[in-house]
Amino acid sequence: MGRDQWRAALRNPVGAAAAGLLVLLAVLAVVAPILWGDAAEETDPAALSQGSTSEHPLGTDALGRDIMLRVLVATRYSLGLALLATAICVVAGVLLGVLPAVLGRRAGRLVTGTVNLAVAFPGLLLALFFAVIFGVGARGAVLAIGLAGAPSFARLVQTNVAAVSGRDFVAAARLAGVGRFRLVARHLLPNIGEPLVVNATVMAGSALLAFAGLSFLGLGVQPPAYDWGRLLGEGLDRIYINPAAALAPGVAVVVAGLAFTLLGESIAQVVGVRAVRRRRPPVGDQAAAAAAAGSAPETPGDTVLVADDLRVGFPAPRGGWTYPVDGVGLTVRPGETVGIVGESGSGKSLTALAVAQLAPDTADVTAARLEVAGVEPRGRPESEVRELLGTKVAMVFQDPMTSFNPSMRVGTQLAEVTRVHEGQGRRAALARAVDRLRTVRVPAPERRAHQYPHEFSGGMRQRAMVAMGLMSTPELIIADEPTTALDVTVQRQVLRLLKDVQAETGAAVVLISHDIAVVAQLCERVVVMYAGRVVEELPVGQLGAAAHPYTRALLASVPDLATDRERPLATIPGRPPDPADRPEGCAFAPRCAFADDACRVRPGLAAVAPEQRAACWHPRSQPLDLVLDVLSGGRS
Amino acid sequence: MTTTPVTPPTAPVTPSAAPATSAVAAWVGNPWARFLLRRTGRLLVSLAVLVTLAFLMIHLIPGDPVRAALGVTAPPDLVEARREALGLNDPIGVQLADYVRALFAGDLGTSMTSGVSVSETIGQRLPATASLAVAAFVVVMLAAVPLGLAMAVLTRGGRRRGAELGFTSTSAVGAAIPEFLLAVGLVFVFGVTLGWFPVAGRGDAASYVLPVVALALGPALLMARIVRVEALAVMDEDFVRTARAKRLPPLRVHLRHVFPNALTSTLTIGGLLLSGMIVGTVLVENVFAWPGMGMTIVSSILAKDYPVVQGIVLVYGAAVLLVNLVVDVLLALADPRSTIREG
């Protein structure tokens, strides 16, 4: 435990209060018996079992002794016994915990097994067991509580030792021939000290409470000695006459126990990380940025998706806001297939989530205009949006392993969609789920519907995911990297499936991928995103005439059969900028071979050819030498 | 990543998939059978250790337990006769064998002080303790799961920092107060001051209120904390996003998709809490003069009535082991993927 961490723990108000209380208790433990030790023993036959009086603020016990003084004086005994029990617990726990590392394999496993068995029993049961053996009284109770806590402490030591033993320096020490005991003393224990100190602190708190419990039961401290537990037990008998006699020692126990526990926990917490606060960005921030952003063209006729100047912001760790999606315009017509491509971090997935009203809770989504399946979702209550979009928009997510609920059968997860949105009965919904699984060519769909996701292969899970999107008749299917986790053969199957589905249902498809070759196989139109903005959009057939240097770089990085294997694979040098740290003008300029002073000003999307727009001051016009056969191979 | 649709070997066997080979092979190959076999084996080992320890307890006591029980003034021939009656003069192996044999016959020995059979005493006292522990456990589950889930929903994504801080600090403090001190506080407020509930003895439903609350409050708060943290972790999972993408109502998302996947740790902690509560009854019973095993074991320890102590320790220990077994089986049922495989 570093000095800084102690300090940080003390700066925490809870930690500071706990530490302050412990100091106060320590002072009391030293001072109280000296000052009031004799007065607390003084019997007053004139004041037996009294309630609160001016002379005895908390009343007196059956022999006329002052309760308040007795509670104060008992601090020393109560704390001392608890600490003694803690010491026994820690020593026994560390010995038991380290033994497996010192002993041979077989003896070590025996110790581990014994500890595991003992941990299964609650501490109080062990304490009662040991209290019987060691006898009733303070000595027996200290031993009983110390030993009862030892197994769980030993388990903790074992876990930590096991974690450290695997590290290189221990292996190195072992190879260097360092003896077992030396290994433990010099290499293992010093490296697990931190969690052990924290837990010993918490342990002291529970030892104090346990001791109070045993004394309360009459199994701990015996008269004429007294601790808080004993006083509590005596006070409870007369709770109707003088409640303070029971409550005062009880409060003392709770306060002291909490002080230990909270100090330990606030030390442990210092290591942890605080959660991000939820905030709203300042309005001016958006307005200023909105003025600079490009916008989607006015689209005549009907659309299934229109987003204009879409921005998604997150609170930055050091204050302010970052915009991973920063003014995106996107239009999708009915039945159209549009691909969004870009490197990871370009904001393409977040764009999709935001238009589908599924952005994370902490995100702030704004747009000049947003319409999904003919619905303006903003400003409507959530339940209405769910109802309106429930059957019209389907999502197909990346990584079907984690995107299915592992504890629900696949068929149930599919059926849920129509049961909720179309009010179908269980049977009818399941029948439809089986039918849709058959549509996406899952073999033996009746049986598969009753299986759990983990019983599916990766490709089959992804097809089931598509089937889930088809439970209703969606107008728009948003597929976010649907093929990324799959191998090439399965990838082709899923793409073909999406294409078939699109042909059959007439739904529009938005396909998001980092792989421009995948997009080219399926889509009619390609939208290229970079650093949260659209940098180019063009029909797939015109990819050879891509104007933006970034689009051309993406195309050049696709390997094909004609790629010269002797040459290194083309990559785009550099990395996309962090959303919090984007350059002023064109975000691609630092990686662009054609960048000059003009690129210090952000370019807007401008037409470079019919149906083709690019955001670049220096659009390229030289046709690319593309092997379009490979790019659009899946289309024919 | 598997690309062929093979059924993993650990999948629950569906009727259509069961191989038509010999029944024995199917039985051995069935992961459930293997799991139950292994788990039962572990239970038997634990029980054997428990019985041995309970038996040894009386021998580990320094000095002569009979002399200690009867007092220093007891005549030597009485002590000797009692030793003989308890079989303490036989070789220890014979004693253990006798003890185990008697145990199988349901004979836990006879009380040294009252002469009543221990199993009879336990039979009288067990229902009071069991009803207290079960009632408290039900209260914990009914209170903690909705509270934890609700707090998770309210405070997800760093919302309502105030509510979060209030909940975490209140529950931390509440869970740290031991049940017997809480019991004393409850007695003072609701028994002495307000006079709403009886403060001692077991009678009608009202007499259950204070002991059950004393026993359940701390574990309920602890459990609510765990449920909240687990549910928050599950809410960040991809499949919850899928559920939201299916536009399911929030209640359905939380109850069908979030909670079942937070169940594993809830069950594990629930089992630990139940074991703790079974033994926690000892303290609560002594506060409320509840006529259960907890009162008996304490007075027996004080009276050095070792056969009774032995018997009650056995019952508590066996109850804890049984709870652990049930939790492990429930875990295996709740998690279709992994639990069965682990030792």
Tab-separated table of N, CA and C in Angstrom, chain A residues 117 120-122 124-125 128-129 132-133 136 209 212-213 216-219 232 236 239-240 243 247 250 253-254 258 275-276 278 353 356-359 361-362 386 389-390 395 397 402-408 412-413 416-417 420-421 447-448 452 454-455 457-458 460 465 468 485 487, chain B residues 1-6 8 11 16 46 49-50 53 57 60-62 156-159 161 173 176-178 180-181 184 187-188 191-192 199 238-239 241-242 244-250 252 256-257 260-261 275-276 279 282-283 286-287 298 301-302 306 309 316-317 320-321 324 336-337:
chain	number	residue	atom	x	y	z
A	117	LEU	N	-13.223	-26.229	2.232
A	117	LEU	CA	-14.308	-26.850	2.989
A	117	LEU	C	-14.726	-25.950	4.153
A	120	ALA	N	-16.874	-22.835	3.472
A	120	ALA	CA	-18.299	-23.048	3.199
A	120	ALA	C	-19.149	-22.797	4.439
A	121	PHE	N	-18.558	-22.914	5.619
A	121	PHE	CA	-19.349	-22.726	6.842
A	121	PHE	C	-19.276	-21.278	7.312
A	122	PRO	N	-20.403	-20.715	7.754
A	122	PRO	CA	-20.386	-19.338	8.254
A	122	PRO	C	-19.451	-19.194	9.458
A	124	LEU	N	-19.698	-17.674	12.218
A	124	LEU	CA	-20.263	-17.810	13.561
A	124	LEU	C	-20.322	-19.277	13.991
A	125	LEU	N	-20.624	-20.157	13.013
A	125	LEU	CA	-20.684	-21.579	13.346
A	125	LEU	C	-19.303	-22.090	13.757
A	128	LEU	N	-18.534	-20.786	17.191
A	128	LEU	CA	-19.209	-21.556	18.247
A	128	LEU	C	-18.481	-22.872	18.482
A	129	PHE	N	-18.081	-23.517	17.369
A	129	PHE	CA	-17.356	-24.783	17.462
A	129	PHE	C	-16.069	-24.612	18.279
A	132	VAL	N	-16.559	-23.926	22.010
A	132	VAL	CA	-16.783	-25.119	22.819
A	132	VAL	C	-15.450	-25.745	23.216
A	133	ILE	N	-14.537	-25.822	22.225
A	133	ILE	CA	-13.259	-26.485	22.489
A	133	ILE	C	-12.391	-25.665	23.443
A	136	VAL	N	-15.565	-21.402	27.520
A	136	VAL	CA	-16.217	-20.104	27.633
A	136	VAL	C	-15.266	-19.125	28.318
A	209	LEU	N	-17.342	-6.978	15.898
A	209	LEU	CA	-18.761	-7.306	15.943
A	209	LEU	C	-18.961	-8.736	16.442
A	212	ALA	N	-18.418	-8.932	20.146
A	212	ALA	CA	-19.584	-8.404	20.854
A	212	ALA	C	-20.691	-9.442	20.883
A	213	GLY	N	-20.846	-10.155	19.755
A	213	GLY	CA	-21.864	-11.200	19.681
A	213	GLY	C	-21.633	-12.295	20.697
A	216	PHE	N	-22.160	-11.055	24.131
A	216	PHE	CA	-23.588	-10.855	24.330
A	216	PHE	C	-24.277	-12.173	24.678
A	217	LEU	N	-23.845	-13.252	24.006
A	217	LEU	CA	-24.432	-14.562	24.277
A	217	LEU	C	-23.973	-15.119	25.626
A	218	GLY	N	-22.972	-14.462	26.227
A	218	GLY	CA	-22.442	-14.966	27.498
A	218	GLY	C	-21.282	-15.927	27.303
A	219	LEU	N	-20.831	-16.079	26.030
A	219	LEU	CA	-19.741	-17.026	25.766
A	219	LEU	C	-18.390	-16.336	25.735
A	232	LEU	N	-24.082	-4.962	26.717
A	232	LEU	CA	-25.298	-5.022	25.900
A	232	LEU	C	-26.210	-6.129	26.410
A	236	LEU	N	-29.893	-5.487	27.909
A	236	LEU	CA	-31.095	-5.946	27.214
A	236	LEU	C	-32.135	-6.477	28.195
A	239	ILE	N	-34.296	-3.560	29.315
A	239	ILE	CA	-34.528	-2.549	28.276
A	239	ILE	C	-35.796	-1.745	28.538
A	240	TYR	N	-36.780	-2.343	29.255
A	240	TYR	CA	-38.007	-1.587	29.550
A	240	TYR	C	-37.755	-0.535	30.620
A	243	PRO	N	-33.620	1.857	28.609
A	243	PRO	CA	-33.170	1.475	27.261
A	243	PRO	C	-31.715	1.868	27.002
A	247	LEU	N	-28.760	0.383	24.611
A	247	LEU	CA	-28.472	1.093	23.368
A	247	LEU	C	-27.054	1.652	23.339
A	250	GLY	N	-24.497	-0.836	22.388
A	250	GLY	CA	-24.809	-1.233	21.014
A	250	GLY	C	-24.299	-0.199	20.025
A	253	VAL	N	-20.550	-0.374	19.675
A	253	VAL	CA	-20.103	-1.486	18.827
A	253	VAL	C	-20.282	-1.139	17.354
A	254	VAL	N	-21.464	-0.613	17.016
A	254	VAL	CA	-21.734	-0.297	15.605
A	254	VAL	C	-20.744	0.746	15.103
A	258	LEU	N	-18.114	-0.033	12.235
A	258	LEU	CA	-18.206	0.702	10.983
A	258	LEU	C	-16.911	1.441	10.676
A	275	ALA	N	-17.293	6.701	-12.055
A	275	ALA	CA	-18.104	6.627	-13.269
A	275	ALA	C	-18.200	7.998	-13.931
A	276	VAL	N	-18.515	7.968	-15.213
A	276	VAL	CA	-18.641	9.227	-15.949
A	276	VAL	C	-19.966	9.888	-15.577
A	278	ARG	N	-23.267	12.119	-16.151
A	278	ARG	CA	-24.143	12.357	-17.285
A	278	ARG	C	-24.420	13.846	-17.367
A	353	LEU	N	-26.501	3.574	-34.811
A	353	LEU	CA	-27.214	3.467	-33.541
A	353	LEU	C	-28.033	4.722	-33.274
A	356	ALA	N	-31.161	4.930	-35.278
A	356	ALA	CA	-32.124	3.935	-34.812
A	356	ALA	C	-32.590	4.212	-33.394
A	357	GLN	N	-32.196	5.328	-32.830
A	357	GLN	CA	-32.582	5.700	-31.451
A	357	GLN	C	-32.048	4.693	-30.429
A	358	LEU	N	-30.848	4.194	-30.679
A	358	LEU	CA	-30.282	3.193	-29.780
A	358	LEU	C	-28.920	3.637	-29.252
A	359	ALA	N	-28.632	4.932	-29.343
A	359	ALA	CA	-27.339	5.407	-28.860
A	359	ALA	C	-27.235	5.169	-27.350
A	361	ASP	N	-26.748	5.573	-23.307
A	361	ASP	CA	-27.419	6.525	-22.428
A	361	ASP	C	-26.666	7.834	-22.255
A	362	THR	N	-25.339	7.742	-22.238
A	362	THR	CA	-24.557	8.941	-21.957
A	362	THR	C	-24.444	9.852	-23.173
A	386	ARG	N	-41.044	3.201	-29.728
A	386	ARG	CA	-40.908	1.733	-29.774
A	386	ARG	C	-41.991	1.132	-30.642
A	389	LEU	N	-41.417	2.185	-34.483
A	389	LEU	CA	-40.253	1.616	-35.160
A	389	LEU	C	-40.145	0.105	-34.980
A	390	GLY	N	-40.899	-0.445	-34.021
A	390	GLY	CA	-40.746	-1.856	-33.649
A	390	GLY	C	-40.810	-2.805	-34.822
A	395	MET	N	-32.415	-4.374	-36.745
A	395	MET	CA	-30.969	-4.219	-36.588
A	395	MET	C	-30.302	-5.588	-36.656
A	397	PHE	N	-26.643	-7.005	-35.669
A	397	PHE	CA	-25.413	-6.528	-35.042
A	397	PHE	C	-24.215	-7.412	-35.366
A	402	THR	N	-22.179	-12.361	-28.779
A	402	THR	CA	-22.560	-11.556	-27.622
A	402	THR	C	-23.889	-10.844	-27.840
A	403	SER	N	-24.389	-10.870	-29.070
A	403	SER	CA	-25.606	-10.114	-29.338
A	403	SER	C	-26.874	-10.917	-29.088
A	404	PHE	N	-26.746	-12.199	-28.831
A	404	PHE	CA	-27.895	-12.985	-28.406
A	404	PHE	C	-27.857	-13.152	-26.896
A	405	ASN	N	-29.025	-13.162	-26.292
A	405	ASN	CA	-29.121	-13.400	-24.850
A	405	ASN	C	-28.754	-14.856	-24.568
A	406	PRO	N	-27.680	-15.090	-23.819
A	406	PRO	CA	-27.213	-16.468	-23.644
A	406	PRO	C	-28.159	-17.347	-22.845
A	407	SER	N	-29.079	-16.752	-22.098
A	407	SER	CA	-29.905	-17.582	-21.229
A	407	SER	C	-31.316	-17.782	-21.788
A	408	MET	N	-31.524	-17.408	-23.056
A	408	MET	CA	-32.846	-17.611	-23.656
A	408	MET	C	-32.694	-18.437	-24.924
A	412	THR	N	-37.272	-18.403	-28.829
A	412	THR	CA	-37.983	-17.476	-27.947
A	412	THR	C	-37.550	-16.044	-28.219
A	413	GLN	N	-36.259	-15.876	-28.468
A	413	GLN	CA	-35.762	-14.521	-28.701
A	413	GLN	C	-36.315	-13.957	-29.998
A	416	GLU	N	-40.206	-13.307	-29.584
A	416	GLU	CA	-40.479	-12.156	-28.733
A	416	GLU	C	-40.881	-10.923	-29.546
A	417	VAL	N	-40.255	-10.760	-30.710
A	417	VAL	CA	-40.505	-9.563	-31.516
A	417	VAL	C	-41.974	-9.462	-31.899
A	420	VAL	N	-44.507	-9.156	-28.917
A	420	VAL	CA	-44.631	-7.825	-28.330
A	420	VAL	C	-45.299	-6.860	-29.298
A	421	HIS	N	-44.860	-6.869	-30.557
A	421	HIS	CA	-45.321	-5.815	-31.459
A	421	HIS	C	-46.594	-6.176	-32.199
A	447	ARG	N	-35.787	-27.836	-34.454
A	447	ARG	CA	-34.920	-28.234	-33.346
A	447	ARG	C	-34.054	-27.050	-32.900
A	448	ARG	N	-33.539	-26.344	-33.890
A	448	ARG	CA	-32.652	-25.225	-33.585
A	448	ARG	C	-33.352	-24.143	-32.772
A	452	TYR	N	-30.089	-23.080	-27.353
A	452	TYR	CA	-29.531	-21.829	-26.862
A	452	TYR	C	-28.486	-21.310	-27.842
A	454	HIS	N	-25.449	-20.608	-27.609
A	454	HIS	CA	-24.105	-21.191	-27.590
A	454	HIS	C	-24.051	-22.519	-28.324
A	455	GLU	N	-25.226	-23.059	-28.657
A	455	GLU	CA	-25.233	-24.320	-29.390
A	455	GLU	C	-25.204	-24.087	-30.900
A	457	SER	N	-23.372	-22.404	-34.360
A	457	SER	CA	-22.056	-21.963	-34.835
A	457	SER	C	-22.140	-20.469	-35.144
A	458	GLY	N	-20.971	-19.862	-35.359
A	458	GLY	CA	-20.927	-18.416	-35.567
A	458	GLY	C	-21.765	-17.975	-36.755
A	460	MET	N	-24.218	-19.538	-38.190
A	460	MET	CA	-25.635	-19.801	-37.998
A	460	MET	C	-26.262	-18.771	-37.076
A	465	MET	N	-29.642	-14.054	-36.488
A	465	MET	CA	-29.760	-12.619	-36.206
A	465	MET	C	-30.524	-11.937	-37.342
A	468	MET	N	-34.077	-12.749	-37.082
A	468	MET	CA	-34.751	-11.972	-36.051
A	468	MET	C	-35.222	-10.646	-36.632
A	485	ALA	N	-17.093	-11.009	-37.826
A	485	ALA	CA	-16.592	-12.091	-36.981
A	485	ALA	C	-16.561	-13.426	-37.720
A	487	ASP	N	-15.675	-16.181	-41.051
A	487	ASP	CA	-14.644	-16.422	-42.049
A	487	ASP	C	-15.217	-16.181	-43.448
B	1	MET	N	-13.241	-20.173	-33.544
B	1	MET	CA	-14.658	-20.044	-33.928
B	1	MET	C	-15.088	-21.221	-34.782
B	2	THR	N	-16.086	-21.948	-34.323
B	2	THR	CA	-16.547	-23.077	-35.114
B	2	THR	C	-17.412	-22.558	-36.254
B	3	THR	N	-17.268	-23.180	-37.381
B	3	THR	CA	-18.072	-22.736	-38.507
B	3	THR	C	-19.051	-23.814	-38.941
B	4	THR	N	-18.877	-24.996	-38.409
B	4	THR	CA	-19.826	-26.049	-38.751
B	4	THR	C	-20.843	-26.170	-37.639
B	5	PRO	N	-22.051	-26.493	-38.003
B	5	PRO	CA	-23.109	-26.538	-36.990
B	5	PRO	C	-23.051	-27.777	-36.111
B	6	VAL	N	-21.939	-27.997	-35.436
B	6	VAL	CA	-21.881	-29.143	-34.535
B	6	VAL	C	-22.486	-28.757	-33.199
B	8	PRO	N	-22.195	-28.708	-29.407
B	8	PRO	CA	-21.100	-28.886	-28.445
B	8	PRO	C	-21.405	-30.071	-27.515
B	11	ALA	N	-23.838	-29.729	-24.525
B	11	ALA	CA	-25.198	-29.228	-24.670
B	11	ALA	C	-26.177	-30.139	-23.950
B	16	SER	N	-34.429	-35.675	-29.355
B	16	SER	CA	-34.115	-36.061	-30.719
B	16	SER	C	-32.617	-36.260	-30.915
B	46	SER	N	-17.776	-33.703	2.454
B	46	SER	CA	-17.982	-32.619	3.415
B	46	SER	C	-18.741	-33.120	4.639
B	49	VAL	N	-16.477	-35.115	6.876
B	49	VAL	CA	-15.594	-34.247	7.654
B	49	VAL	C	-16.375	-33.601	8.799
B	50	LEU	N	-17.581	-33.142	8.480
B	50	LEU	CA	-18.412	-32.491	9.493
B	50	LEU	C	-18.695	-33.433	10.665
B	53	LEU	N	-15.599	-34.001	12.730
B	53	LEU	CA	-15.270	-32.854	13.578
B	53	LEU	C	-16.218	-32.762	14.768
B	57	MET	N	-14.983	-32.982	18.558
B	57	MET	CA	-15.122	-31.792	19.391
B	57	MET	C	-15.001	-32.136	20.876
B	60	LEU	N	-11.481	-32.915	21.817
B	60	LEU	CA	-10.488	-31.845	21.710
B	60	LEU	C	-10.525	-30.930	22.929
B	61	ILE	N	-11.607	-31.028	23.702
B	61	ILE	CA	-11.711	-30.172	24.880
B	61	ILE	C	-10.629	-30.568	25.882
B	62	PRO	N	-9.832	-29.580	26.324
B	62	PRO	CA	-8.781	-29.922	27.279
B	62	PRO	C	-9.385	-30.443	28.587
B	156	ARG	N	-28.418	3.843	-14.068
B	156	ARG	CA	-27.538	3.378	-15.141
B	156	ARG	C	-26.950	4.565	-15.899
B	157	GLY	N	-25.756	4.325	-16.443
B	157	GLY	CA	-25.101	5.369	-17.222
B	157	GLY	C	-24.792	6.618	-16.426
B	158	GLY	N	-24.573	6.450	-15.103
B	158	GLY	CA	-24.179	7.596	-14.292
B	158	GLY	C	-25.291	8.601	-14.042
B	159	ARG	N	-26.573	8.151	-14.197
B	159	ARG	CA	-27.675	9.067	-13.907
B	159	ARG	C	-27.958	9.117	-12.413
B	161	ARG	N	-26.897	10.737	-9.675
B	161	ARG	CA	-25.762	10.480	-8.791
B	161	ARG	C	-26.182	10.534	-7.332
B	173	VAL	N	-23.841	0.980	5.188
B	173	VAL	CA	-23.961	1.109	6.637
B	173	VAL	C	-24.938	0.066	7.185
B	176	ALA	N	-23.634	-3.333	7.414
B	176	ALA	CA	-22.535	-3.529	8.358
B	176	ALA	C	-23.036	-3.674	9.793
B	177	ILE	N	-24.305	-3.368	10.035
B	177	ILE	CA	-24.823	-3.500	11.406
B	177	ILE	C	-25.198	-4.953	11.653
B	178	PRO	N	-24.605	-5.592	12.640
B	178	PRO	CA	-24.903	-7.007	12.854
B	178	PRO	C	-26.340	-7.204	13.331
B	180	PHE	N	-27.819	-8.856	15.640
B	180	PHE	CA	-28.265	-8.807	17.039
B	180	PHE	C	-28.355	-7.378	17.555
B	181	LEU	N	-27.487	-6.478	17.012
B	181	LEU	CA	-27.596	-5.075	17.416
B	181	LEU	C	-28.828	-4.435	16.800
B	184	VAL	N	-31.714	-5.414	18.816
B	184	VAL	CA	-31.879	-4.617	20.034
B	184	VAL	C	-32.519	-3.276	19.699
B	187	VAL	N	-36.177	-3.818	18.985
B	187	VAL	CA	-36.900	-4.056	20.235
B	187	VAL	C	-37.202	-2.730	20.910
B	188	PHE	N	-36.180	-1.846	20.913
B	188	PHE	CA	-36.361	-0.563	21.577
B	188	PHE	C	-37.434	0.273	20.875
B	191	GLY	N	-40.854	-2.308	20.005
B	191	GLY	CA	-41.386	-3.037	21.142
B	191	GLY	C	-41.600	-2.135	22.334
B	192	VAL	N	-40.506	-1.490	22.787
B	192	VAL	CA	-40.571	-0.717	24.017
B	192	VAL	C	-41.282	0.611	23.797
B	199	VAL	N	-41.904	-8.533	21.803
B	199	VAL	CA	-40.444	-8.518	21.740
B	199	VAL	C	-39.844	-9.843	22.170
B	238	ASP	N	-23.943	-6.621	-25.179
B	238	ASP	CA	-24.488	-6.441	-26.523
B	238	ASP	C	-25.921	-6.938	-26.634
B	239	PHE	N	-26.232	-8.044	-25.937
B	239	PHE	CA	-27.566	-8.605	-26.163
B	239	PHE	C	-28.673	-7.740	-25.565
B	241	ARG	N	-28.511	-4.481	-25.863
B	241	ARG	CA	-28.692	-3.553	-26.979
B	241	ARG	C	-29.583	-4.201	-28.040
B	242	THR	N	-29.374	-5.502	-28.277
B	242	THR	CA	-30.239	-6.209	-29.218
B	242	THR	C	-31.690	-6.151	-28.760
B	244	ARG	N	-33.060	-3.938	-26.920
B	244	ARG	CA	-33.581	-2.592	-27.131
B	244	ARG	C	-33.850	-2.358	-28.611
B	245	ALA	N	-32.992	-2.947	-29.465
B	245	ALA	CA	-33.185	-2.786	-30.903
B	245	ALA	C	-34.467	-3.466	-31.360
B	246	LYS	N	-34.897	-4.474	-30.594
B	246	LYS	CA	-36.168	-5.118	-30.913
B	246	LYS	C	-37.341	-4.285	-30.403
B	247	ARG	N	-37.003	-3.146	-29.799
B	247	ARG	CA	-38.002	-2.202	-29.286
B	247	ARG	C	-38.912	-2.876	-28.274
B	248	LEU	N	-38.347	-3.683	-27.394
B	248	LEU	CA	-39.158	-4.290	-26.339
B	248	LEU	C	-39.397	-3.243	-25.260
B	249	PRO	N	-40.511	-3.342	-24.555
B	249	PRO	CA	-40.749	-2.413	-23.449
B	249	PRO	C	-39.660	-2.586	-22.381
B	250	PRO	N	-39.276	-1.497	-21.707
B	250	PRO	CA	-38.174	-1.569	-20.738
B	250	PRO	C	-38.377	-2.653	-19.690
B	252	ARG	N	-39.828	-5.493	-19.927
B	252	ARG	CA	-39.508	-6.787	-20.501
B	252	ARG	C	-37.994	-6.921	-20.686
B	256	ARG	N	-36.651	-9.980	-18.625
B	256	ARG	CA	-36.354	-11.166	-19.416
B	256	ARG	C	-34.887	-11.229	-19.841
B	257	HIS	N	-34.279	-10.065	-20.081
B	257	HIS	CA	-32.934	-10.087	-20.658
B	257	HIS	C	-31.851	-9.719	-19.656
B	260	PRO	N	-32.230	-12.355	-15.715
B	260	PRO	CA	-31.787	-13.755	-15.747
B	260	PRO	C	-30.273	-13.887	-15.906
B	261	ASN	N	-29.650	-12.903	-16.555
B	261	ASN	CA	-28.207	-12.999	-16.742
B	261	ASN	C	-27.437	-12.427	-15.560
B	275	SER	N	-26.899	-19.349	4.205
B	275	SER	CA	-26.078	-20.060	5.203
B	275	SER	C	-25.807	-19.163	6.389
B	276	GLY	N	-25.452	-17.901	6.077
B	276	GLY	CA	-25.162	-16.967	7.162
B	276	GLY	C	-26.382	-16.732	8.032
B	279	VAL	N	-27.222	-19.551	10.581
B	279	VAL	CA	-26.448	-19.474	11.813
B	279	VAL	C	-26.721	-18.168	12.546
B	282	VAL	N	-28.922	-17.827	15.665
B	282	VAL	CA	-28.460	-18.057	17.038
B	282	VAL	C	-28.547	-16.767	17.848
B	283	LEU	N	-28.000	-15.677	17.255
B	283	LEU	CA	-27.992	-14.408	17.977
B	283	LEU	C	-29.395	-13.829	18.099
B	286	ASN	N	-31.572	-15.386	20.622
B	286	ASN	CA	-31.241	-15.036	21.998
B	286	ASN	C	-31.723	-13.640	22.370
B	287	VAL	N	-31.855	-12.752	21.370
B	287	VAL	CA	-32.408	-11.437	21.675
B	287	VAL	C	-33.910	-11.560	21.939
B	298	VAL	N	-26.669	-22.234	22.899
B	298	VAL	CA	-25.954	-21.340	23.813
B	298	VAL	C	-26.075	-21.833	25.256
B	301	ILE	N	-23.890	-24.853	25.627
B	301	ILE	CA	-22.451	-24.565	25.722
B	301	ILE	C	-22.136	-24.091	27.132
B	302	LEU	N	-22.995	-23.200	27.659
B	302	LEU	CA	-22.752	-22.674	29.001
B	302	LEU	C	-22.851	-23.780	30.048
B	306	TYR	N	-22.328	-31.316	26.287
B	306	TYR	CA	-21.674	-31.501	24.985
B	306	TYR	C	-22.467	-32.313	23.974
B	309	VAL	N	-24.699	-29.932	22.178
B	309	VAL	CA	-23.932	-29.023	21.324
B	309	VAL	C	-23.519	-29.741	20.042
B	316	TYR	N	-26.774	-27.604	12.082
B	316	TYR	CA	-26.422	-26.349	11.407
B	316	TYR	C	-25.499	-26.623	10.223
B	317	GLY	N	-24.462	-27.417	10.484
B	317	GLY	CA	-23.486	-27.702	9.423
B	317	GLY	C	-24.131	-28.397	8.244
B	320	VAL	N	-26.156	-26.011	6.186
B	320	VAL	CA	-25.321	-25.162	5.340
B	320	VAL	C	-24.868	-25.934	4.094
B	321	LEU	N	-24.423	-27.180	4.301
B	321	LEU	CA	-23.962	-27.981	3.166
B	321	LEU	C	-25.094	-28.226	2.184
B	324	ASN	N	-25.688	-25.163	0.121
B	324	ASN	CA	-24.657	-25.046	-0.905
B	324	ASN	C	-24.946	-25.960	-2.090
B	336	PRO	N	-27.081	-22.276	-18.795
B	336	PRO	CA	-27.020	-23.439	-19.670
B	336	PRO	C	-25.620	-23.695	-20.233
B	337	ARG	N	-24.709	-22.776	-20.083
B	337	ARG	CA	-23.427	-22.928	-20.774
B	337	ARG	C	-22.359	-23.635	-19.961
